[in-house]
N, CA, C and O atoms as a Tinker XYZ file with bonds, in Angstrom:
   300  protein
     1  N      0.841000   -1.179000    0.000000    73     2
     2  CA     0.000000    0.000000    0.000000    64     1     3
     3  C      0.885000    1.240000    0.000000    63     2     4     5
     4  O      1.897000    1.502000    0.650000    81     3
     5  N      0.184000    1.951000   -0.951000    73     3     6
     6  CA     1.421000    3.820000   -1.194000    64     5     7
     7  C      1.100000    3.939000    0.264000    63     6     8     9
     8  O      0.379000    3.218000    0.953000    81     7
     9  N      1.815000    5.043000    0.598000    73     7    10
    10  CA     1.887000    5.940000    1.033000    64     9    11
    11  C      0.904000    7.295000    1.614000    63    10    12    13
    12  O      1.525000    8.305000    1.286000    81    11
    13  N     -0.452000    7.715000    2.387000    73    11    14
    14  CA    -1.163000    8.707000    1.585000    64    13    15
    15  C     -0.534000    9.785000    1.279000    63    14    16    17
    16  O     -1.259000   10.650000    0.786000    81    15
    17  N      0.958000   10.147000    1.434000    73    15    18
    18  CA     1.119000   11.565000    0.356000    64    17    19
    19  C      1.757000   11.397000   -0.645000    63    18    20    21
    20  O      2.401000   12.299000   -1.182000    81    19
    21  N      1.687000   10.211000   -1.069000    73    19    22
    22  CA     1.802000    9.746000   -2.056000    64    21    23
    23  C      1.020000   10.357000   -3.704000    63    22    24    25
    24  O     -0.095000    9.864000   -3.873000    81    23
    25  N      1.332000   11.004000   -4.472000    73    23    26
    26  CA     0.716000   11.343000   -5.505000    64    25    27
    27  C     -0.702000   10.098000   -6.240000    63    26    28    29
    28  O     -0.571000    8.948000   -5.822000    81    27
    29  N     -1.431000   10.235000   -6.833000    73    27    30
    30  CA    -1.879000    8.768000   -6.997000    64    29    31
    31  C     -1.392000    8.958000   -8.541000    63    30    32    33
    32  O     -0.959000    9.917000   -9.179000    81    31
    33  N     -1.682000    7.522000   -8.857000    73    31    34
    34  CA    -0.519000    7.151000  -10.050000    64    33    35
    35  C     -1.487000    6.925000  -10.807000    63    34    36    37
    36  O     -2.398000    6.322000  -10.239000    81    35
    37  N     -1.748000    7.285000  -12.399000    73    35    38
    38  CA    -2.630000    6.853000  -13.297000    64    37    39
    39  C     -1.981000    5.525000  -13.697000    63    38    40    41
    40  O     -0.884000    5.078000  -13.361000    81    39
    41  N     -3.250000    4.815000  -14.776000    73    39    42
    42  CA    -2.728000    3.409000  -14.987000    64    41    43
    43  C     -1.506000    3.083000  -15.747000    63    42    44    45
    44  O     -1.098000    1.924000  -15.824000    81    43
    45  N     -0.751000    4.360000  -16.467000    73    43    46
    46  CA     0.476000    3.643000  -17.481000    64    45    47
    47  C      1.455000    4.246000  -16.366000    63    46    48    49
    48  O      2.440000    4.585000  -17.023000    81    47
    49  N      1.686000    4.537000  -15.111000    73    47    50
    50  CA     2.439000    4.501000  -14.082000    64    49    51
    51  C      2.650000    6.439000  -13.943000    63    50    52    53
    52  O      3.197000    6.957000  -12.969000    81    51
    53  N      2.139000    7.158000  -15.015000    73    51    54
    54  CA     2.795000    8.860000  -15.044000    64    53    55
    55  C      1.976000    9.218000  -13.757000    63    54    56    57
    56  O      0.801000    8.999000  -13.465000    81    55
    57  N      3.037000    9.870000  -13.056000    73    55    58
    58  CA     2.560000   10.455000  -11.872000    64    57    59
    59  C      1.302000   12.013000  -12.107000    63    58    60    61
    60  O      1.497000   12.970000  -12.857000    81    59
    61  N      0.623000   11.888000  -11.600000    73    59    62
    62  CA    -0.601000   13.177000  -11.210000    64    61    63
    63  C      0.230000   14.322000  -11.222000    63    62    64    65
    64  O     -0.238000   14.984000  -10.296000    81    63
    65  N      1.065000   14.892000  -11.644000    73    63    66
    66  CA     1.539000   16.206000  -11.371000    64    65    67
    67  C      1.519000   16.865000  -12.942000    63    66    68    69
    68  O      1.298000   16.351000  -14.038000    81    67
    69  N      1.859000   18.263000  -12.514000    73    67    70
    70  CA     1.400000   19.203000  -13.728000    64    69    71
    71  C      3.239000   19.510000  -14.084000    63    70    72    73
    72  O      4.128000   19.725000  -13.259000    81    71
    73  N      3.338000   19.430000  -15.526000    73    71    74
    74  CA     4.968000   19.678000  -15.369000    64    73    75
    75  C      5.080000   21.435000  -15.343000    63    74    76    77
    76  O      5.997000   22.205000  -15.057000    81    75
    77  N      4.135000   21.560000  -15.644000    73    75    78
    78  CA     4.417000   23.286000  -15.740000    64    77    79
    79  C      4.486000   23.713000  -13.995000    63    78    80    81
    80  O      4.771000   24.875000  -13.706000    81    79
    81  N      4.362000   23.263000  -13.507000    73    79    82
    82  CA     4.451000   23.042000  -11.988000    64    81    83
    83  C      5.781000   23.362000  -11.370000    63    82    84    85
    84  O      6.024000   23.789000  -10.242000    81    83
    85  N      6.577000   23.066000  -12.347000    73    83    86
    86  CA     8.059000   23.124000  -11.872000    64    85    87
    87  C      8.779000   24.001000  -12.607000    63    86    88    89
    88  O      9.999000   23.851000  -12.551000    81    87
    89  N      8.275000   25.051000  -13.416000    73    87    90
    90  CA     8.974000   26.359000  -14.266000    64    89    91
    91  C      9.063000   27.413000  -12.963000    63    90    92    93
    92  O      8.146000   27.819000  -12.249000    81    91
    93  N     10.619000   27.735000  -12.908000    73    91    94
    94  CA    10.465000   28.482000  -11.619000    64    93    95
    95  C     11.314000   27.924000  -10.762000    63    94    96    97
    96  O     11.995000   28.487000   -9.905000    81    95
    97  N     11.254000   26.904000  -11.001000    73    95    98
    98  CA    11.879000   25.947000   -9.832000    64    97    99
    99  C     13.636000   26.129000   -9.506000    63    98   100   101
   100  O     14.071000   26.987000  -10.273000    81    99
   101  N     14.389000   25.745000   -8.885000    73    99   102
   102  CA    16.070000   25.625000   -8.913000    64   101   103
   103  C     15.599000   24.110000   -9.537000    63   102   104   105
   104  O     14.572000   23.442000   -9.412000    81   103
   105  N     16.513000   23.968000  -10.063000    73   103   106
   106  CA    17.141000   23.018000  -10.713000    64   105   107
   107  C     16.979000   21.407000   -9.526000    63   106   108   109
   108  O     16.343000   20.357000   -9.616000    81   107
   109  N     18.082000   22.079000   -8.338000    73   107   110
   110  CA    17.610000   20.586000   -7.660000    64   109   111
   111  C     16.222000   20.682000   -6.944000    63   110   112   113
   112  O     15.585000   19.628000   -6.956000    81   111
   113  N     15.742000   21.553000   -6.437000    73   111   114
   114  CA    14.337000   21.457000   -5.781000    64   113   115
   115  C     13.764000   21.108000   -6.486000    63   114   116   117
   116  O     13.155000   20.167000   -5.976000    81   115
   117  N     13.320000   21.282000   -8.014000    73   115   118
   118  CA    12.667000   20.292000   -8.969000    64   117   119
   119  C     12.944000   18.859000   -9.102000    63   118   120   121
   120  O     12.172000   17.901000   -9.142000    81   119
   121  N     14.220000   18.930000   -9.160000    73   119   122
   122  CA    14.589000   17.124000   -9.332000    64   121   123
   123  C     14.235000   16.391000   -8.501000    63   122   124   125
   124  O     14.073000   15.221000   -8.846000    81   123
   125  N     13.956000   16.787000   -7.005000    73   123   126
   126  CA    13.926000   16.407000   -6.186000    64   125   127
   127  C     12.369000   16.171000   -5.742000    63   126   128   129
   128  O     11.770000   15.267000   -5.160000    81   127
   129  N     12.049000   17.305000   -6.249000    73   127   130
   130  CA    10.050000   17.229000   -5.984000    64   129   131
   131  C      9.716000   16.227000   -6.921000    63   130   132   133
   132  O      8.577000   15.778000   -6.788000    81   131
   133  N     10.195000   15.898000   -7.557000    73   131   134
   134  CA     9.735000   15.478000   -9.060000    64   133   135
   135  C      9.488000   13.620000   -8.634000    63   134   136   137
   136  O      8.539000   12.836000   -8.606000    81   135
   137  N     11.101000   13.578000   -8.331000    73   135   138
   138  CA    11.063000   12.009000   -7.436000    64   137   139
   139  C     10.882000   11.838000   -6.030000    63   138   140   141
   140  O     11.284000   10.844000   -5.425000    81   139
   141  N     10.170000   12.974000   -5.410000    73   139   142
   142  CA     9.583000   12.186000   -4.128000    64   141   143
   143  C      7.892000   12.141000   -4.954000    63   142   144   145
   144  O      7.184000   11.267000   -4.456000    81   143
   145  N      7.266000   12.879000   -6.005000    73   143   146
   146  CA     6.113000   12.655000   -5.972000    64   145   147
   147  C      5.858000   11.551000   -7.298000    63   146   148   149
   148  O      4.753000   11.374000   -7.810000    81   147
   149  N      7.142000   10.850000   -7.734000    73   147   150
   150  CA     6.482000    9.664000   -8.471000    64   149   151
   151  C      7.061000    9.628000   -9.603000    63   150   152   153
   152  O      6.380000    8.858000  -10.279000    81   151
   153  N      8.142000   10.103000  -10.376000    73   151   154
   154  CA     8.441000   10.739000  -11.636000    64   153   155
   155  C     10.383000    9.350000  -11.288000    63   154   156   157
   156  O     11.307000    9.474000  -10.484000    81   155
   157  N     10.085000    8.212000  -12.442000    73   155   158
   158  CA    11.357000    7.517000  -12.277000    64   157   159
   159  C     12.165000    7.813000  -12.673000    63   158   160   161
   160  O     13.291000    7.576000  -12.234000    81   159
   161  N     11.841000    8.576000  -13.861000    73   159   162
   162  CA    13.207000    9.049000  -14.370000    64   161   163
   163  C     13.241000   10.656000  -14.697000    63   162   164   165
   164  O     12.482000   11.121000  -15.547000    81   163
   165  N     14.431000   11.710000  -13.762000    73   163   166
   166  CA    14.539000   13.191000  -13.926000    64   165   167
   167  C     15.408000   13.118000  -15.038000    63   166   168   169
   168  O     16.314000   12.287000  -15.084000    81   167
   169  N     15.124000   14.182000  -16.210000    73   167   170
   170  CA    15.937000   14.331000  -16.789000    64   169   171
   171  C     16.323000   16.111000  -16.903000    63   170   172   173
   172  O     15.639000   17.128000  -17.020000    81   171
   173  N     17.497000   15.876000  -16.817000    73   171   174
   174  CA    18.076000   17.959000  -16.872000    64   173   175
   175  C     18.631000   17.694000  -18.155000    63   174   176   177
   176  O     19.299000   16.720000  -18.502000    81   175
   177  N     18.211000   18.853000  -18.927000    73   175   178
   178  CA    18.412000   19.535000  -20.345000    64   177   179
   179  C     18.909000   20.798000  -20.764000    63   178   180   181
   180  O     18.275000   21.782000  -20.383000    81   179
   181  N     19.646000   20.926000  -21.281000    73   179   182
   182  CA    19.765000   22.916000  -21.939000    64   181   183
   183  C     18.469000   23.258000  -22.355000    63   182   184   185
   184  O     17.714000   22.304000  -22.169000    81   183
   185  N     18.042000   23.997000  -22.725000    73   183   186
   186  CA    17.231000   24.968000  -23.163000    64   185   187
   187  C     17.371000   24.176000  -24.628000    63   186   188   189
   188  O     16.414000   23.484000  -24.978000    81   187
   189  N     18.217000   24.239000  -25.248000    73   187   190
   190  CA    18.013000   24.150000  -26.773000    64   189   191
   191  C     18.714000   23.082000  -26.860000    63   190   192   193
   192  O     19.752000   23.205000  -27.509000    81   191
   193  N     18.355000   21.421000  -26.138000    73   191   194
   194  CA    19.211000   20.235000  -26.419000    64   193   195
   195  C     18.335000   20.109000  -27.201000    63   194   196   197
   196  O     17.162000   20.481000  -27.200000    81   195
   197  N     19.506000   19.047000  -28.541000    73   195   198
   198  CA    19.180000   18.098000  -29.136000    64   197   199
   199  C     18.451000   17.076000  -28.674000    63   198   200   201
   200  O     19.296000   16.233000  -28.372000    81   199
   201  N     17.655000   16.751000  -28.496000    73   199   202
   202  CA    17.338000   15.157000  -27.983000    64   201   203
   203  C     16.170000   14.276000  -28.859000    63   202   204   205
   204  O     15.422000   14.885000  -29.624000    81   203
   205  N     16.081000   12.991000  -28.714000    73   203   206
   206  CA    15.614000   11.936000  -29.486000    64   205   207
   207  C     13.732000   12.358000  -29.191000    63   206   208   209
   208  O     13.489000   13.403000  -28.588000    81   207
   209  N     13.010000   11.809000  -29.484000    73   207   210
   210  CA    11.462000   12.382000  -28.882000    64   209   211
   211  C     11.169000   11.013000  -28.881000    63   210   212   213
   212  O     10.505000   10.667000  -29.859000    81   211
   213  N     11.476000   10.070000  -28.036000    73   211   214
   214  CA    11.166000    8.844000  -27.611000    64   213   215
   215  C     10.368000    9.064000  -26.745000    63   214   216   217
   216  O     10.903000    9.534000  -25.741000    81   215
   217  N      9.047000    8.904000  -26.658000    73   215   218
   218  CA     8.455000    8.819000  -24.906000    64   217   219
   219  C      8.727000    7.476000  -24.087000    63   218   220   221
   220  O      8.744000    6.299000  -24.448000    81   219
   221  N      8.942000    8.118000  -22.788000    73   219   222
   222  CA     9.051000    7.241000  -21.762000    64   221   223
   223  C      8.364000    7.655000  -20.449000    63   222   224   225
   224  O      8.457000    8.659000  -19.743000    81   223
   225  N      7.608000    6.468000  -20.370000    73   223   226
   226  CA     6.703000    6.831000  -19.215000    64   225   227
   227  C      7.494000    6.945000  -18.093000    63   226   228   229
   228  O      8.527000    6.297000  -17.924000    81   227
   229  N      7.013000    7.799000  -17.273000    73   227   230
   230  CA     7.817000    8.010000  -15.776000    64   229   231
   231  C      8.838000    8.582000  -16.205000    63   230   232   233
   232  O      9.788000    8.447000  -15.434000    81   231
   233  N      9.047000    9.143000  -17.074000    73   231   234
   234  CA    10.047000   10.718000  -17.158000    64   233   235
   235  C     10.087000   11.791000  -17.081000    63   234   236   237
   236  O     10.004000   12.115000  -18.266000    81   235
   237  N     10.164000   12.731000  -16.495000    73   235   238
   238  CA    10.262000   14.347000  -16.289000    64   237   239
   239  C     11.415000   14.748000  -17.035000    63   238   240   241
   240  O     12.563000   14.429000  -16.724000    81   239
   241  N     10.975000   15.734000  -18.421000    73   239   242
   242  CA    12.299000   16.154000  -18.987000    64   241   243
   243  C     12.002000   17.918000  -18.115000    63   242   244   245
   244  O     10.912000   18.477000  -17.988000    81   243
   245  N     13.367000   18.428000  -17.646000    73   243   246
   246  CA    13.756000   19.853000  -17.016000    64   245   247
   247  C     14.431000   20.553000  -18.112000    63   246   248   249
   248  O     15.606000   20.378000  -17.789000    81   247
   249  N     14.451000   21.136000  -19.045000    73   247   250
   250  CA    14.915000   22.129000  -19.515000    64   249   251
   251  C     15.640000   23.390000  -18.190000    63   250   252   253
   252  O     14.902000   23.746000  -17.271000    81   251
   253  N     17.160000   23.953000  -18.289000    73   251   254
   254  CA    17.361000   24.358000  -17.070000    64   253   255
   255  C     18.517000   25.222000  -17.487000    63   254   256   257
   256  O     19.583000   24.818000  -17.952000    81   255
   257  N     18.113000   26.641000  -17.228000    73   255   258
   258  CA    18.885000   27.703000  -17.548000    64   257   259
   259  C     19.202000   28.331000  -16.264000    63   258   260   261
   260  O     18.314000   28.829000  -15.572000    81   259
   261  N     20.686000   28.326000  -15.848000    73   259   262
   262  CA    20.827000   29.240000  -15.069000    64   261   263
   263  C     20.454000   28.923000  -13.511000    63   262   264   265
   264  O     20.469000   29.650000  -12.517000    81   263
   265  N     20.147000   27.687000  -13.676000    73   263   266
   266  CA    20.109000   26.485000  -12.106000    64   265   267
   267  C     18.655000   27.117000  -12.285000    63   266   268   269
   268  O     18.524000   28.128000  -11.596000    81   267
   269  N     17.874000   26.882000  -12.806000    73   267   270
   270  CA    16.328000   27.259000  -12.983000    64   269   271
   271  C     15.684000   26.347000  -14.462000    63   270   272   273
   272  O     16.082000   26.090000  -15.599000    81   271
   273  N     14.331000   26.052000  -13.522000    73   271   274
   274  CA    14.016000   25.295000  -14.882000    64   273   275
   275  C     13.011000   26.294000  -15.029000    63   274   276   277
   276  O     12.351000   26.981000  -14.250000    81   275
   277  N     13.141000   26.095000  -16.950000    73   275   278
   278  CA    12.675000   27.138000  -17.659000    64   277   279
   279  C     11.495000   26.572000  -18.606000    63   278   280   281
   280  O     10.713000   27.191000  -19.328000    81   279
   281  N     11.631000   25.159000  -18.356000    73   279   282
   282  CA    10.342000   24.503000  -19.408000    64   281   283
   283  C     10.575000   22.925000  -18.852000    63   282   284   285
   284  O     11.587000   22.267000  -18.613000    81   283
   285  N      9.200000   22.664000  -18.771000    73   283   286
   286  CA     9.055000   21.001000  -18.304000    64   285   287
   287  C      8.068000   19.993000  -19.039000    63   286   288   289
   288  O      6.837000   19.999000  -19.038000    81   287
   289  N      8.587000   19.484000  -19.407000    73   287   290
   290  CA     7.117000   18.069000  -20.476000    64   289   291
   291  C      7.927000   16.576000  -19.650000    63   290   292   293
   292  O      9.085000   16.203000  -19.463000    81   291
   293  N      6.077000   15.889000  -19.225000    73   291   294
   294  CA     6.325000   14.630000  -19.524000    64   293   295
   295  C      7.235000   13.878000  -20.689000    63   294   296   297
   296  O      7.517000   14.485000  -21.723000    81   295
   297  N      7.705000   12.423000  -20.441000    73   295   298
   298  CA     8.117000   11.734000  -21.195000    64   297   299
   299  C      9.746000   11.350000  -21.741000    63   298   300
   300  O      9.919000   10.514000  -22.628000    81   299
């Protein structure tokens, strides 16, 4: 049995949270909120990375300028 402050988990495992939730954030206080409320895999990004557009459930991508995240999407 979770936890009750536990986020509740929809059925393909993505945690209940809003990623825009975390624009604003420092860098580790996001990473950190991110995986106590359910998120398996943090990922930190530049602003303008290259990256593959594979989704993966239970990922938080951080876009992060300046020890601040500046943009957040599932996957």
């Amino acid at each position: 049995m979770a936890p009750e402050s536990a986020a509740p988990q929809p059925p393909d495992g993505t945690p209940q949270d809003a990623p825009e939730d975390y624009v604003g954030l420092g860098a580790q206080e996001a990473e950190q909120r991110a995986r106590a409320r359910g998120w398996s895999s943090v990922r930190r990004l530049e602003p303008d990375a290259i990256i593959t557009m594979e989704y993966v459930v239970g990922r938080l991508n951080l876009a992060v300028e300046d020890d601040r995240v500046v943009r957040c999407w599932a996957g």
